[in-house]
mmCIF file of C-alpha atoms in Angstrom:
data_model
loop_
_atom_site.group_PDB
_atom_site.id
_atom_site.type_symbol
_atom_site.label_atom_id
_atom_site.label_comp_id
_atom_site.label_asym_id
_atom_site.label_seq_id
_atom_site.Cartn_x
_atom_site.Cartn_y
_atom_site.Cartn_z
ATOM 1 C CA UNK A 1 0.346 0.009 -0.056
ATOM 2 C CA UNK A 2 1.369 3.505 -0.728
ATOM 3 C CA UNK A 3 1.602 5.573 2.552
ATOM 4 C CA UNK A 4 2.588 8.656 0.852
ATOM 5 C CA UNK A 5 0.895 12.132 0.719
ATOM 6 C CA UNK A 6 -0.119 11.849 -3.024
ATOM 7 C CA UNK A 7 -2.113 8.629 -1.588
ATOM 8 C CA UNK A 8 -5.767 9.861 -2.445
ATOM 9 C CA UNK A 9 -6.719 8.375 0.982
ATOM 10 C CA UNK A 10 -3.900 9.073 3.085
ATOM 11 C CA UNK A 11 -5.052 10.232 6.455
ATOM 12 C CA UNK A 12 -8.379 8.308 6.346
ATOM 13 C CA UNK A 13 -8.514 5.707 9.307
ATOM 14 C CA UNK A 14 -11.292 2.706 8.677
ATOM 15 C CA UNK A 15 -11.997 0.384 11.317
ATOM 16 C CA UNK A 16 -12.872 -3.018 9.332
ATOM 17 C CA UNK A 17 -15.436 -5.886 11.566
ATOM 18 C CA UNK A 18 -15.990 -7.956 8.544
ATOM 19 C CA UNK A 19 -15.242 -11.392 6.948
ATOM 20 C CA UNK A 20 -15.035 -13.595 4.329
ATOM 21 C CA UNK A 21 -15.311 -11.443 1.245
ATOM 22 C CA UNK A 22 -17.708 -8.558 0.786
ATOM 23 C CA UNK A 23 -16.718 -6.339 3.516
ATOM 24 C CA UNK A 24 -12.663 -7.245 3.624
ATOM 25 C CA UNK A 25 -12.741 -6.256 -0.383
ATOM 26 C CA UNK A 26 -14.396 -2.619 0.394
ATOM 27 C CA UNK A 27 -11.745 -1.858 3.056
ATOM 28 C CA UNK A 28 -9.091 -3.596 0.448
ATOM 29 C CA UNK A 29 -9.783 -1.070 -2.120
ATOM 30 C CA UNK A 30 -9.714 2.022 0.598
ATOM 31 C CA UNK A 31 -6.231 0.599 1.522
ATOM 32 C CA UNK A 32 -5.117 0.585 -2.054
ATOM 33 C CA UNK A 33 -5.883 4.370 -2.081
ATOM 34 C CA UNK A 34 -3.862 4.957 1.198
ATOM 35 C CA UNK A 35 -6.485 4.761 4.064
ATOM 36 C CA UNK A 36 -5.334 2.879 7.168
ATOM 37 C CA UNK A 37 -7.183 0.037 7.662
ATOM 38 C CA UNK A 38 -7.576 -1.847 11.050
ATOM 39 C CA UNK A 39 -8.854 -5.283 10.728
ATOM 40 C CA UNK A 40 -10.431 -6.069 14.028
ATOM 41 C CA UNK A 41 -10.520 -10.102 14.648
ATOM 42 C CA UNK A 42 -11.726 -11.839 17.554
ATOM 43 C CA UNK A 43 -9.650 -13.924 19.837
ATOM 44 C CA UNK A 44 -11.251 -17.379 18.226
ATOM 45 C CA UNK A 45 -11.507 -18.111 14.458
ATOM 46 C CA UNK A 46 -11.228 -14.594 13.358
ATOM 47 C CA UNK A 47 -11.928 -14.358 9.622
ATOM 48 C CA UNK A 48 -13.252 -17.549 8.884
ATOM 49 C CA UNK A 49 -11.457 -16.999 4.947
ATOM 50 C CA UNK A 50 -7.857 -17.701 6.631
ATOM 51 C CA UNK A 51 -8.733 -21.254 7.067
ATOM 52 C CA UNK A 52 -10.303 -21.998 4.007
ATOM 53 C CA UNK A 53 -8.659 -24.459 1.125
ATOM 54 C CA UNK A 54 -6.340 -24.234 -0.265
ATOM 55 C CA UNK A 55 -3.528 -22.680 1.728
ATOM 56 C CA UNK A 56 -0.173 -20.728 0.659
ATOM 57 C CA UNK A 57 2.658 -19.822 3.224
ATOM 58 C CA UNK A 58 2.365 -16.330 3.930
ATOM 59 C CA UNK A 59 6.215 -15.644 4.854
ATOM 60 C CA UNK A 60 5.288 -15.420 8.923
ATOM 61 C CA UNK A 61 5.676 -18.877 9.348
ATOM 62 C CA UNK A 62 1.921 -19.094 9.121
ATOM 63 C CA UNK A 63 -0.301 -20.002 5.958
ATOM 64 C CA UNK A 64 -3.526 -18.748 4.760
ATOM 65 C CA UNK A 65 -6.080 -18.946 1.881
ATOM 66 C CA UNK A 66 -4.794 -16.655 -1.093
ATOM 67 C CA UNK A 67 -8.134 -14.721 -1.113
ATOM 68 C CA UNK A 68 -7.447 -13.905 2.448
ATOM 69 C CA UNK A 69 -3.963 -12.726 1.449
ATOM 70 C CA UNK A 70 -5.069 -10.914 -1.510
ATOM 71 C CA UNK A 71 -8.124 -9.028 0.340
ATOM 72 C CA UNK A 72 -6.242 -8.289 3.450
ATOM 73 C CA UNK A 73 -3.336 -6.821 1.840
ATOM 74 C CA UNK A 74 -2.074 -3.535 3.334
ATOM 75 C CA UNK A 75 -4.160 -3.550 6.482
ATOM 76 C CA UNK A 76 -3.033 -3.646 10.210
ATOM 77 C CA UNK A 77 -4.295 -6.377 12.668
ATOM 78 C CA UNK A 78 -6.107 -5.737 15.880
ATOM 79 C CA UNK A 79 -7.102 -8.886 17.842
ATOM 80 C CA UNK A 80 -9.614 -8.096 20.289
ATOM 81 C CA UNK A 81 -12.773 -10.165 22.002
ATOM 82 C CA UNK A 82 -15.649 -7.662 21.784
ATOM 83 C CA UNK A 83 -17.667 -9.461 24.538
ATOM 84 C CA UNK A 84 -15.041 -8.316 26.907
ATOM 85 C CA UNK A 85 -15.961 -4.775 28.272
ATOM 86 C CA UNK A 86 -12.476 -3.376 28.720
ATOM 87 C CA UNK A 87 -11.877 -5.034 24.970
ATOM 88 C CA UNK A 88 -14.878 -3.119 23.918
ATOM 89 C CA UNK A 89 -13.586 0.076 25.618
ATOM 90 C CA UNK A 90 -10.047 -0.069 23.915
ATOM 91 C CA UNK A 91 -11.847 -0.369 20.346
ATOM 92 C CA UNK A 92 -14.042 2.599 21.942
ATOM 93 C CA UNK A 93 -10.589 4.855 22.068
ATOM 94 C CA UNK A 94 -10.146 3.846 18.335
ATOM 95 C CA UNK A 95 -13.232 4.679 17.373
ATOM 96 C CA UNK A 96 -12.596 8.429 18.522
ATOM 97 C CA UNK A 97 -9.625 8.723 16.215
ATOM 98 C CA UNK A 98 -11.282 7.295 13.152
ATOM 99 C CA UNK A 99 -13.411 7.795 9.884
ATOM 100 C CA UNK A 100 -15.464 4.986 9.659
ATOM 101 C CA UNK A 101 -16.249 1.676 10.848
ATOM 102 C CA UNK A 102 -17.550 -1.014 8.433
ATOM 103 C CA UNK A 103 -19.249 -4.113 10.373
ATOM 104 C CA UNK A 104 -21.061 -7.604 8.918
ATOM 105 C CA UNK A 105 -22.776 -9.064 11.596
ATOM 106 C CA UNK A 106 -26.227 -9.761 11.761
ATOM 107 C CA UNK A 107 -28.674 -6.850 12.288
ATOM 108 C CA UNK A 108 -28.938 -6.098 16.181
ATOM 109 C CA UNK A 109 -25.106 -7.958 17.020
ATOM 110 C CA UNK A 110 -23.388 -4.648 17.030
ATOM 111 C CA UNK A 111 -25.839 -3.106 19.487
ATOM 112 C CA UNK A 112 -25.953 -6.344 21.768
ATOM 113 C CA UNK A 113 -22.166 -6.179 21.933
ATOM 114 C CA UNK A 114 -22.590 -2.561 23.447
ATOM 115 C CA UNK A 115 -21.277 -0.948 20.266
ATOM 116 C CA UNK A 116 -24.366 0.373 18.096
ATOM 117 C CA UNK A 117 -24.964 3.221 16.073
ATOM 118 C CA UNK A 118 -25.975 5.344 19.265
ATOM 119 C CA UNK A 119 -22.780 4.224 21.288
ATOM 120 C CA UNK A 120 -20.437 5.016 18.261
ATOM 121 C CA UNK A 121 -22.326 8.300 17.424
ATOM 122 C CA UNK A 122 -21.793 9.714 20.810
ATOM 123 C CA UNK A 123 -18.268 8.757 20.844
ATOM 124 C CA UNK A 124 -17.901 10.375 17.347
ATOM 125 C CA UNK A 125 -20.081 12.346 15.650
ATOM 126 C CA UNK A 126 -18.173 12.337 12.610
ATOM 127 C CA UNK A 127 -18.042 8.623 12.248
ATOM 128 C CA UNK A 128 -19.526 6.897 9.140
ATOM 129 C CA UNK A 129 -20.724 3.326 10.376
ATOM 130 C CA UNK A 130 -21.498 0.939 7.448
ATOM 131 C CA UNK A 131 -23.555 -2.261 8.295
ATOM 132 C CA UNK A 132 -23.118 -4.435 5.247
ATOM 133 C CA UNK A 133 -25.511 -7.501 5.474
ATOM 134 C CA UNK A 134 -27.413 -9.844 3.131
ATOM 135 C CA UNK A 135 -31.218 -8.247 3.457
ATOM 136 C CA UNK A 136 -30.418 -5.354 5.313
ATOM 137 C CA UNK A 137 -31.227 -3.964 9.139
ATOM 138 C CA UNK A 138 -34.906 -4.171 8.717
ATOM 139 C CA UNK A 139 -37.431 -6.459 6.622
ATOM 140 C CA UNK A 140 -38.596 -10.063 7.166
ATOM 141 C CA UNK A 141 -35.053 -11.870 6.180
ATOM 142 C CA UNK A 142 -32.995 -9.339 7.908
ATOM 143 C CA UNK A 143 -32.102 -12.129 10.585
ATOM 144 C CA UNK A 144 -31.969 -14.701 8.049
ATOM 145 C CA UNK A 145 -28.538 -16.328 7.129
ATOM 146 C CA UNK A 146 -27.435 -16.361 3.443
ATOM 147 C CA UNK A 147 -24.631 -16.344 1.064
ATOM 148 C CA UNK A 148 -23.993 -15.276 -2.718
ATOM 149 C CA UNK A 149 -26.310 -17.795 -4.191
ATOM 150 C CA UNK A 150 -28.985 -16.636 -2.045
ATOM 151 C CA UNK A 151 -28.872 -13.298 -2.903
ATOM 152 C CA UNK A 152 -28.879 -13.449 -6.662
ATOM 153 C CA UNK A 153 -31.455 -16.120 -6.203
ATOM 154 C CA UNK A 154 -33.949 -13.460 -4.323
ATOM 155 C CA UNK A 155 -32.755 -10.731 -6.309
ATOM 156 C CA UNK A 156 -33.962 -12.625 -9.700
ATOM 157 C CA UNK A 157 -30.435 -12.190 -11.191
ATOM 158 C CA UNK A 158 -29.881 -16.125 -11.283
ATOM 159 C CA UNK A 159 -33.140 -16.666 -12.806
ATOM 160 C CA UNK A 160 -31.241 -14.557 -15.654
ATOM 161 C CA UNK A 161 -28.251 -16.717 -15.644
ATOM 162 C CA UNK A 162 -29.110 -20.337 -17.578
ATOM 163 C CA UNK A 163 -26.964 -22.831 -19.451
ATOM 164 C CA UNK A 164 -28.923 -25.716 -20.980
ATOM 165 C CA UNK A 165 -32.306 -24.091 -19.400
ATOM 166 C CA UNK A 166 -31.342 -24.195 -15.981
ATOM 167 C CA UNK A 167 -29.889 -21.251 -13.375
ATOM 168 C CA UNK A 168 -26.169 -21.821 -13.763
ATOM 169 C CA UNK A 169 -24.077 -20.524 -10.865
ATOM 170 C CA UNK A 170 -21.714 -18.137 -12.042
ATOM 171 C CA UNK A 171 -17.759 -18.230 -10.209
ATOM 172 C CA UNK A 172 -17.819 -14.430 -9.767
ATOM 173 C CA UNK A 173 -19.599 -13.687 -6.817
ATOM 174 C CA UNK A 174 -22.564 -10.960 -7.927
ATOM 175 C CA UNK A 175 -24.307 -10.597 -4.824
ATOM 176 C CA UNK A 176 -20.942 -10.487 -2.793
ATOM 177 C CA UNK A 177 -18.881 -7.877 -4.795
ATOM 178 C CA UNK A 178 -21.483 -6.076 -6.894
ATOM 179 C CA UNK A 179 -24.501 -6.052 -4.312
ATOM 180 C CA UNK A 180 -22.125 -5.746 -1.444
ATOM 181 C CA UNK A 181 -18.772 -4.471 -2.064
ATOM 182 C CA UNK A 182 -19.276 -1.840 -4.597
ATOM 183 C CA UNK A 183 -22.685 -1.141 -3.251
ATOM 184 C CA UNK A 184 -21.055 -0.268 0.013
ATOM 185 C CA UNK A 185 -17.554 1.325 -1.180
ATOM 186 C CA UNK A 186 -19.639 3.714 -3.206
ATOM 187 C CA UNK A 187 -22.219 4.845 -0.256
ATOM 188 C CA UNK A 188 -19.249 4.667 2.577
ATOM 189 C CA UNK A 189 -17.445 7.136 0.377
ATOM 190 C CA UNK A 190 -20.621 9.033 -0.176
ATOM 191 C CA UNK A 191 -21.098 9.090 3.608
ATOM 192 C CA UNK A 192 -17.729 10.505 4.318
ATOM 193 C CA UNK A 193 -17.675 13.241 2.033
ATOM 194 C CA UNK A 194 -20.750 14.344 3.567
ATOM 195 C CA UNK A 195 -19.280 14.246 7.152
ATOM 196 C CA UNK A 196 -16.253 15.935 5.785
ATOM 197 C CA UNK A 197 -18.215 18.877 4.486
ATOM 198 C CA UNK A 198 -21.075 18.832 7.032
ATOM 199 C CA UNK A 199 -19.373 17.533 10.398
ATOM 200 C CA UNK A 200 -21.730 14.740 10.699
ATOM 201 C CA UNK A 201 -21.383 10.960 10.417
ATOM 202 C CA UNK A 202 -24.202 8.722 9.067
ATOM 203 C CA UNK A 203 -25.057 4.977 9.729
ATOM 204 C CA UNK A 204 -25.086 3.301 6.064
ATOM 205 C CA UNK A 205 -27.190 0.338 5.889
ATOM 206 C CA UNK A 206 -26.340 -1.645 2.830
ATOM 207 C CA UNK A 207 -28.116 -5.152 1.858
ATOM 208 C CA UNK A 208 -26.558 -6.880 -0.779
ATOM 209 C CA UNK A 209 -29.757 -7.893 -2.104
ATOM 210 C CA UNK A 210 -30.782 -4.325 -2.419
ATOM 211 C CA UNK A 211 -27.517 -3.518 -4.400
ATOM 212 C CA UNK A 212 -28.415 -6.104 -6.807
ATOM 213 C CA UNK A 213 -31.933 -5.143 -7.440
ATOM 214 C CA UNK A 214 -30.269 -1.549 -7.923
ATOM 215 C CA UNK A 215 -28.335 -2.614 -10.523
ATOM 216 C CA UNK A 216 -30.710 -4.957 -12.535
ATOM 217 C CA UNK A 217 -31.725 -2.440 -14.697
ATOM 218 C CA UNK A 218 -32.494 -4.241 -17.898
ATOM 219 C CA UNK A 219 -34.597 -6.949 -16.772
ATOM 220 C CA UNK A 220 -36.515 -4.507 -14.697
ATOM 221 C CA UNK A 221 -37.286 -2.611 -17.564
ATOM 222 C CA UNK A 222 -38.491 -5.333 -19.332
ATOM 223 C CA UNK A 223 -40.790 -6.006 -16.593
ATOM 224 C CA UNK A 224 -41.971 -2.249 -17.013
ATOM 225 C CA UNK A 225 -42.980 -2.550 -20.953
ATOM 226 C CA UNK A 226 -44.828 -5.882 -19.968
ATOM 227 C CA UNK A 227 -42.506 -8.327 -21.025
ATOM 228 C CA UNK A 228 -41.470 -11.215 -18.479
ATOM 229 C CA UNK A 229 -37.751 -11.668 -19.321
ATOM 230 C CA UNK A 230 -37.120 -15.237 -19.929
ATOM 231 C CA UNK A 231 -33.286 -16.044 -20.193
ATOM 232 C CA UNK A 232 -32.277 -17.327 -23.636
ATOM 233 C CA UNK A 233 -34.860 -15.413 -25.585
ATOM 234 C CA UNK A 234 -33.974 -11.487 -24.521
ATOM 235 C CA UNK A 235 -31.416 -9.157 -26.230
ATOM 236 C CA UNK A 236 -28.656 -9.861 -23.881
ATOM 237 C CA UNK A 237 -29.013 -13.710 -22.867
ATOM 238 C CA UNK A 238 -28.777 -15.134 -26.344
ATOM 239 C CA UNK A 239 -31.929 -14.521 -27.952
ATOM 240 C CA UNK A 240 -30.394 -12.965 -30.772
ATOM 241 C CA UNK A 241 -27.502 -14.102 -32.941
ATOM 242 C CA UNK A 242 -25.420 -10.780 -32.817
ATOM 243 C CA UNK A 243 -24.768 -11.456 -29.087
ATOM 244 C CA UNK A 244 -24.076 -14.458 -27.887
ATOM 245 C CA UNK A 245 -21.287 -17.210 -26.990
ATOM 246 C CA UNK A 246 -20.737 -19.784 -29.862
ATOM 247 C CA UNK A 247 -18.615 -23.118 -29.628
ATOM 248 C CA UNK A 248 -15.750 -23.483 -32.031
ATOM 249 C CA UNK A 249 -14.364 -26.760 -33.738
ATOM 250 C CA UNK A 250 -11.817 -27.501 -30.939
ATOM 251 C CA UNK A 251 -14.435 -27.029 -28.149
ATOM 252 C CA UNK A 252 -13.426 -23.306 -26.919
ATOM 253 C CA UNK A 253 -15.737 -20.353 -27.490
ATOM 254 C CA UNK A 254 -15.964 -17.098 -28.869
ATOM 255 C CA UNK A 255 -18.227 -14.176 -27.390
ATOM 256 C CA UNK A 256 -19.901 -12.125 -30.137
ATOM 257 C CA UNK A 257 -20.924 -8.440 -28.779
ATOM 258 C CA UNK A 258 -21.956 -7.009 -32.183
ATOM 259 C CA UNK A 259 -25.090 -5.198 -30.550
ATOM 260 C CA UNK A 260 -25.265 -2.312 -33.169
ATOM 261 C CA UNK A 261 -26.144 -3.108 -36.733
ATOM 262 C CA UNK A 262 -22.480 -1.485 -37.767
ATOM 263 C CA UNK A 263 -20.722 -4.193 -35.943
ATOM 264 C CA UNK A 264 -23.059 -7.075 -37.310
ATOM 265 C CA UNK A 265 -22.331 -6.142 -40.891
ATOM 266 C CA UNK A 266 -18.701 -6.166 -40.007
ATOM 267 C CA UNK A 267 -18.978 -9.932 -38.256
ATOM 268 C CA UNK A 268 -21.252 -11.001 -40.935
ATOM 269 C CA UNK A 269 -18.378 -9.830 -43.622
ATOM 270 C CA UNK A 270 -15.809 -11.837 -41.543
ATOM 271 C CA UNK A 271 -17.512 -15.046 -41.516
ATOM 272 C CA UNK A 272 -18.146 -14.525 -45.262
ATOM 273 C CA UNK A 273 -21.858 -14.524 -44.928
ATOM 274 C CA UNK A 274 -22.929 -10.605 -45.967
ATOM 275 C CA UNK A 275 -26.249 -12.178 -46.831
ATOM 276 C CA UNK A 276 -26.623 -12.363 -42.850
ATOM 277 C CA UNK A 277 -26.133 -8.681 -42.581
ATOM 278 C CA UNK A 278 -29.994 -7.723 -42.626
ATOM 279 C CA UNK A 279 -31.063 -10.444 -40.243
ATOM 280 C CA UNK A 280 -30.508 -8.270 -37.385
ATOM 281 C CA UNK A 281 -32.547 -7.115 -34.151
ATOM 282 C CA UNK A 282 -32.643 -3.681 -35.584
ATOM 283 C CA UNK A 283 -33.892 -4.743 -38.650
ATOM 284 C CA UNK A 284 -37.083 -6.532 -37.028
ATOM 285 C CA UNK A 285 -35.593 -9.743 -36.202
ATOM 286 C CA UNK A 286 -37.147 -9.583 -32.572
ATOM 287 C CA UNK A 287 -34.902 -11.367 -29.995
ATOM 288 C CA UNK A 288 -36.156 -14.956 -29.477
ATOM 289 C CA UNK A 289 -38.196 -15.129 -32.105
ATOM 290 C CA UNK A 290 -38.212 -18.224 -34.680
ATOM 291 C CA UNK A 291 -36.481 -16.139 -37.003
ATOM 292 C CA UNK A 292 -33.968 -15.153 -34.459
ATOM 293 C CA UNK A 293 -33.522 -18.555 -33.633
ATOM 294 C CA UNK A 294 -32.719 -19.925 -36.986
ATOM 295 C CA UNK A 295 -29.954 -17.100 -37.502
ATOM 296 C CA UNK A 296 -28.380 -18.308 -34.190
ATOM 297 C CA UNK A 297 -28.365 -21.906 -35.360
ATOM 298 C CA UNK A 298 -26.990 -20.523 -38.702
ATOM 299 C CA UNK A 299 -23.908 -18.813 -37.279
ATOM 300 C CA UNK A 300 -23.270 -21.703 -34.674
ATOM 301 C CA UNK A 301 -22.920 -23.759 -37.226
ATOM 302 C CA UNK A 302 -20.217 -21.639 -39.110
ATOM 303 C CA UNK A 303 -18.057 -20.688 -35.850
ATOM 304 C CA UNK A 304 -18.133 -24.668 -35.085
ATOM 305 C CA UNK A 305 -16.681 -25.363 -38.091
ATOM 306 C CA UNK A 306 -13.224 -23.793 -37.324
ATOM 307 C CA UNK A 307 -10.982 -23.565 -34.051
ATOM 308 C CA UNK A 308 -10.854 -20.747 -31.612
ATOM 309 C CA UNK A 309 -7.252 -19.397 -33.257
ATOM 310 C CA UNK A 310 -8.831 -19.377 -36.752
ATOM 311 C CA UNK A 311 -11.673 -16.611 -35.287
ATOM 312 C CA UNK A 312 -9.101 -14.923 -33.027
ATOM 313 C CA UNK A 313 -6.819 -14.594 -36.499
ATOM 314 C CA UNK A 314 -9.469 -13.480 -38.600
ATOM 315 C CA UNK A 315 -11.436 -10.912 -36.251
ATOM 316 C CA UNK A 316 -7.935 -9.571 -35.234
ATOM 317 C CA UNK A 317 -8.014 -7.026 -37.747
ATOM 318 C CA UNK A 318 -11.390 -5.825 -37.362
ATOM 319 C CA UNK A 319 -13.564 -4.122 -34.922
ATOM 320 C CA UNK A 320 -16.548 -5.800 -34.055
ATOM 321 C CA UNK A 321 -17.079 -6.826 -30.587
ATOM 322 C CA UNK A 322 -15.763 -10.366 -30.650
ATOM 323 C CA UNK A 323 -13.588 -11.695 -28.070
ATOM 324 C CA UNK A 324 -12.247 -15.227 -27.127
ATOM 325 C CA UNK A 325 -13.911 -16.903 -23.899
ATOM 326 C CA UNK A 326 -10.640 -16.833 -21.746
ATOM 327 C CA UNK A 327 -9.894 -19.089 -18.731
ATOM 328 C CA UNK A 328 -8.931 -17.177 -15.617
ATOM 329 C CA UNK A 329 -5.202 -18.173 -16.136
ATOM 330 C CA UNK A 330 -5.398 -16.951 -20.205
ATOM 331 C CA UNK A 331 -7.294 -13.710 -18.637
ATOM 332 C CA UNK A 332 -4.350 -13.194 -16.640
ATOM 333 C CA UNK A 333 -1.579 -13.693 -18.880
ATOM 334 C CA UNK A 334 -3.301 -11.524 -21.604
ATOM 335 C CA UNK A 335 -1.241 -8.582 -23.392
ATOM 336 C CA UNK A 336 -4.138 -5.995 -22.028
ATOM 337 C CA UNK A 337 -3.978 -7.358 -18.457
ATOM 338 C CA UNK A 338 -0.253 -7.102 -18.592
ATOM 339 C CA UNK A 339 -0.212 -3.257 -20.027
ATOM 340 C CA UNK A 340 -2.781 -2.318 -17.643
ATOM 341 C CA UNK A 341 -0.043 -3.407 -14.956
ATOM 342 C CA UNK A 342 -2.995 -4.648 -12.431
ATOM 343 C CA UNK A 343 -1.179 -8.043 -12.084
ATOM 344 C CA UNK A 344 0.509 -8.947 -8.807
ATOM 345 C CA UNK A 345 1.900 -12.031 -6.979
ATOM 346 C CA UNK A 346 3.121 -11.849 -3.578
ATOM 347 C CA UNK A 347 3.101 -13.823 -0.592
ATOM 348 C CA UNK A 348 1.762 -16.723 -2.495
ATOM 349 C CA UNK A 349 -1.410 -14.632 -3.702
ATOM 350 C CA UNK A 350 -2.485 -13.366 -6.985
ATOM 351 C CA UNK A 351 -4.068 -9.960 -6.840
ATOM 352 C CA UNK A 352 -5.451 -7.347 -8.885
ATOM 353 C CA UNK A 353 -4.941 -3.639 -8.482
ATOM 354 C CA UNK A 354 -5.600 -0.737 -7.682
ATOM 355 C CA UNK A 355 -9.268 -0.796 -8.875
ATOM 356 C CA UNK A 356 -8.823 2.233 -11.082
ATOM 357 C CA UNK A 357 -5.755 4.172 -12.308
ATOM 358 C CA UNK A 358 -5.114 7.696 -10.644
ATOM 359 C CA UNK A 359 -3.153 10.028 -12.465
ATOM 360 C CA UNK A 360 -1.830 13.536 -11.944
ATOM 361 C CA UNK A 361 1.000 15.326 -10.960
ATOM 362 C CA UNK A 362 2.761 14.000 -13.594
ATOM 363 C CA UNK A 363 2.477 10.149 -12.364
ATOM 364 C CA UNK A 364 0.112 7.602 -11.495
ATOM 365 C CA UNK A 365 -1.055 6.181 -8.027
ATOM 366 C CA UNK A 366 0.567 2.556 -7.498
ATOM 367 C CA UNK A 367 0.251 0.072 -4.808
ATOM 368 C CA UNK A 368 2.661 -1.903 -3.024
ATOM 369 C CA UNK A 369 3.046 -5.776 -2.723
ATOM 370 C CA UNK A 370 0.176 -8.039 -0.837
ATOM 371 C CA UNK A 371 1.097 -9.036 2.940
ATOM 372 C CA UNK A 372 -1.148 -11.242 5.022
ATOM 373 C CA UNK A 373 -2.472 -9.807 7.802
ATOM 374 C CA UNK A 374 -0.849 -11.981 10.842
ATOM 375 C CA UNK A 375 -3.157 -11.947 13.699
ATOM 376 C CA UNK A 376 -2.941 -9.340 16.547
ATOM 377 C CA UNK A 377 0.164 -8.092 14.787
ATOM 378 C CA UNK A 378 -0.574 -4.218 15.582
ATOM 379 C CA UNK A 379 -2.849 -4.938 18.823
ATOM 380 C CA UNK A 380 -0.379 -2.912 21.299
ATOM 381 C CA UNK A 381 0.897 -0.472 18.801
ATOM 382 C CA UNK A 382 -2.652 0.643 17.583
ATOM 383 C CA UNK A 383 -4.266 0.559 21.451
ATOM 384 C CA UNK A 384 -0.994 2.459 22.563
ATOM 385 C CA UNK A 385 -1.603 4.950 20.006
ATOM 386 C CA UNK A 386 -5.168 5.456 20.988
ATOM 387 C CA UNK A 387 -4.408 6.103 24.615
ATOM 388 C CA UNK A 388 -4.452 2.657 26.145
ATOM 389 C CA UNK A 389 -2.204 2.074 28.983
ATOM 390 C CA UNK A 390 0.609 -0.605 28.770
ATOM 391 C CA UNK A 391 -0.727 -2.233 31.881
ATOM 392 C CA UNK A 392 -4.412 -2.276 30.332
ATOM 393 C CA UNK A 393 -3.023 -3.804 27.261
ATOM 394 C CA UNK A 394 -1.005 -6.177 29.044
ATOM 395 C CA UNK A 395 -4.176 -7.377 31.179
ATOM 396 C CA UNK A 396 -6.258 -7.740 28.371
ATOM 397 C CA UNK A 397 -3.856 -10.110 26.726
ATOM 398 C CA UNK A 398 -3.315 -12.106 29.790
ATOM 399 C CA UNK A 399 -6.881 -12.885 30.205
ATOM 400 C CA UNK A 400 -7.436 -13.549 26.350
ATOM 401 C CA UNK A 401 -9.558 -10.536 25.642
ATOM 402 C CA UNK A 402 -6.936 -9.616 22.998
ATOM 403 C CA UNK A 403 -4.234 -11.057 21.223
ATOM 404 C CA UNK A 404 -0.602 -9.466 20.109
#
């Protein structure tokens, strides 16, 4: 992590009580841009993601899941048992000196720990509290457990991702990272900007299911138009030939995104079928219609006749939104990824960052290598800086209410 004054979020302090993927990914992005992120784990299991398989050596004599290493890069570690009154008081000392706190407990847990919004706001009126959960702080499902598959199912997203006529589970956690991470990141930063401008913190209630619904733009628009979207029959799910995935002769695939008529015309020229140029949705070939399905099958047969490398070579010289379907390993090795300089490997983990390039003053912001967060590595340092006495810290550690 860059700690220079040039880092956009230098001087911002964030307390992170989250685990697993969505919350740690929020603070990963903040740390990448210079924020001081204090990862707080309990004295028991801590962040469950540490122990998930597979495991890699972290360079400190321990091991961890590579995802944990990547998500928690550049953070400081504080280990406290928040069920202990003195440990909670120590955390509140940090709250007084922080800008934001993010948590992902079930609704009500933070308050039962004696760390609810009223308590936090009283200790630091400028603090932004971000509560990240599956279904939000209220509603009939507020207390229900869930994972990514449940959130995308309830938001109507899983229904729109299909293979062989059945819902297909994507290996990109859309509920966690779109509904959760990016929704929380944006609203947290908005609230921090408001606190900076007006001097008042806010409690931000982020529900992953809400975030998915808010971004499910096209299916909701189809409902407004009186059309129930059926995956495979709509414009963006394979209902037209110009926008779909086609198998090649070697069992690989091409992604065709020739959505505009000009791109479709070029596509048809490359596959030596200019006669298909008029068979486009803008010319009246309705998505999901018998005519559209016939065009899809015609194009599929053409693409299936040659291996992927053949089509890559033919489409390389033209601009019509056709790309190979890459494996994750191929994506990491692709020249575009290399040119962007976003792929990093350190401490046994591959990680991508920063979220976006930031340029100015003759240079661009870069992030440093990933480092696994050793449990409690910064407990003494952080508590001492927050005004907790050395004897009090020793007492916390001695009775197992802290670790460091």
